[in-house]
Amino acid sequence: MPPRSNRPADKFDDDDYPAYTMGRAAEMLGTTPAFLRALGEHRLITPLRSEGGHRRYSRYQLRIATRARELVDQGTAVEAACRIVILEDQLEEAQRINEELRTHGTTP
């Protein structure tokens, strides 16, 4: 049996697999391709590129873009929304590491 990661069906379960074109991603988010390009310009998400050079987005990236869109819809500038989402993500990761260290009793 081949390794699990080589099975085509596994791509459907992979949050990092770049499955969505820019047009489809924008449609799913209810926004425009320009909004997605702006998120890339502000380094919030970096889409992968297809062999033809087209942007492709993962489900994880779409969740991040959704959070940024929520902030923009509330009146936050795109650049500020991107920074907020980055900081939220960093905080969540730091909290996860702290909890892991507490649970396992190890020190960095």
C-alpha positions in Angstrom: 0.0 0.0 0.0 1.5 3.4 -0.9 2.2 6.0 1.8 -0.9 7.9 2.9 0.4 11.2 1.6 0.6 9.9 -2.0 -3.1 9.0 -2.2 -5.0 11.5 -4.3 -8.0 11.5 -2.0 -5.8 12.7 0.9 -5.6 16.1 -0.9 -9.2 16.7 0.0 -8.4 16.4 3.7 -5.3 18.5 3.5 -5.9 22.1 4.7 -2.7 23.2 3.1 -3.4 21.8 -0.4 -3.8 24.7 -2.9 -7.1 23.6 -4.3 -8.9 26.9 -5.1 -8.3 29.3 -8.0 -8.3 33.0 -7.3 -11.7 33.3 -8.9 -13.2 30.5 -6.9 -11.6 31.7 -3.6 -13.0 35.2 -4.2 -16.4 33.8 -4.9 -16.3 31.6 -1.7 -15.3 34.6 0.4 -17.8 37.0 -1.3 -15.1 39.3 -2.2 -13.0 40.3 -5.3 -9.7 38.9 -6.6 -8.2 42.4 -5.9 -8.9 41.8 -2.2 -7.0 38.5 -2.3 -4.1 40.2 -4.1 -4.1 43.0 -1.4 -3.8 40.3 1.3 -0.8 38.9 -0.6 0.8 42.4 -1.0 0.5 42.8 2.8 2.0 39.3 3.3 -0.9 37.8 5.1 -1.2 34.9 2.7 1.1 33.8 -0.1 -0.8 31.7 -2.6 1.0 28.9 -4.4 1.3 29.1 -8.2 0.1 26.6 -10.7 2.4 25.5 -13.5 0.7 28.2 -15.6 1.5 30.9 -12.9 -2.1 31.2 -11.6 -2.6 31.8 -7.9 -4.0 28.8 -5.9 -5.3 29.0 -2.3 -5.7 26.4 0.4 -8.6 26.1 2.9 -6.2 27.3 5.6 -5.5 30.5 3.6 -9.2 31.0 3.0 -9.9 30.9 6.7 -7.2 33.5 7.3 -8.6 35.6 4.4 -12.1 35.3 6.0 -10.9 36.7 9.3 -9.2 39.6 7.4 -12.5 40.3 5.5 -14.4 40.4 8.8 -12.1 43.1 10.1 -12.3 45.1 6.8 -16.1 44.8 6.8 -16.0 46.3 10.3 -14.1 49.3 9.0 -10.5 48.3 9.5 -8.0 49.2 6.8 -6.7 46.2 4.8 -3.1 46.7 6.0 -4.2 46.9 9.7 -6.5 43.9 9.3 -3.6 41.9 7.9 -1.4 42.9 10.9 -4.1 42.0 13.4 -4.6 38.6 11.9 -0.9 37.9 11.9 -0.7 38.9 15.6 -3.7 36.8 16.4 -2.1 33.8 14.7 1.2 34.4 16.6 -0.6 34.7 19.9 -2.5 31.5 19.3 0.7 29.6 18.5 2.5 31.0 21.6 -0.5 29.9 23.7 -0.4 26.4 22.1 3.3 26.1 22.9 2.9 27.3 26.4 0.1 24.7 27.0 2.3 22.0 25.5 5.2 22.9 27.8 2.9 23.0 30.8 1.4 19.6 30.0 4.7 17.9 29.3 6.6 19.7 32.0 9.6 20.6 29.7 11.5 23.8 29.5 12.6 25.5 26.3 
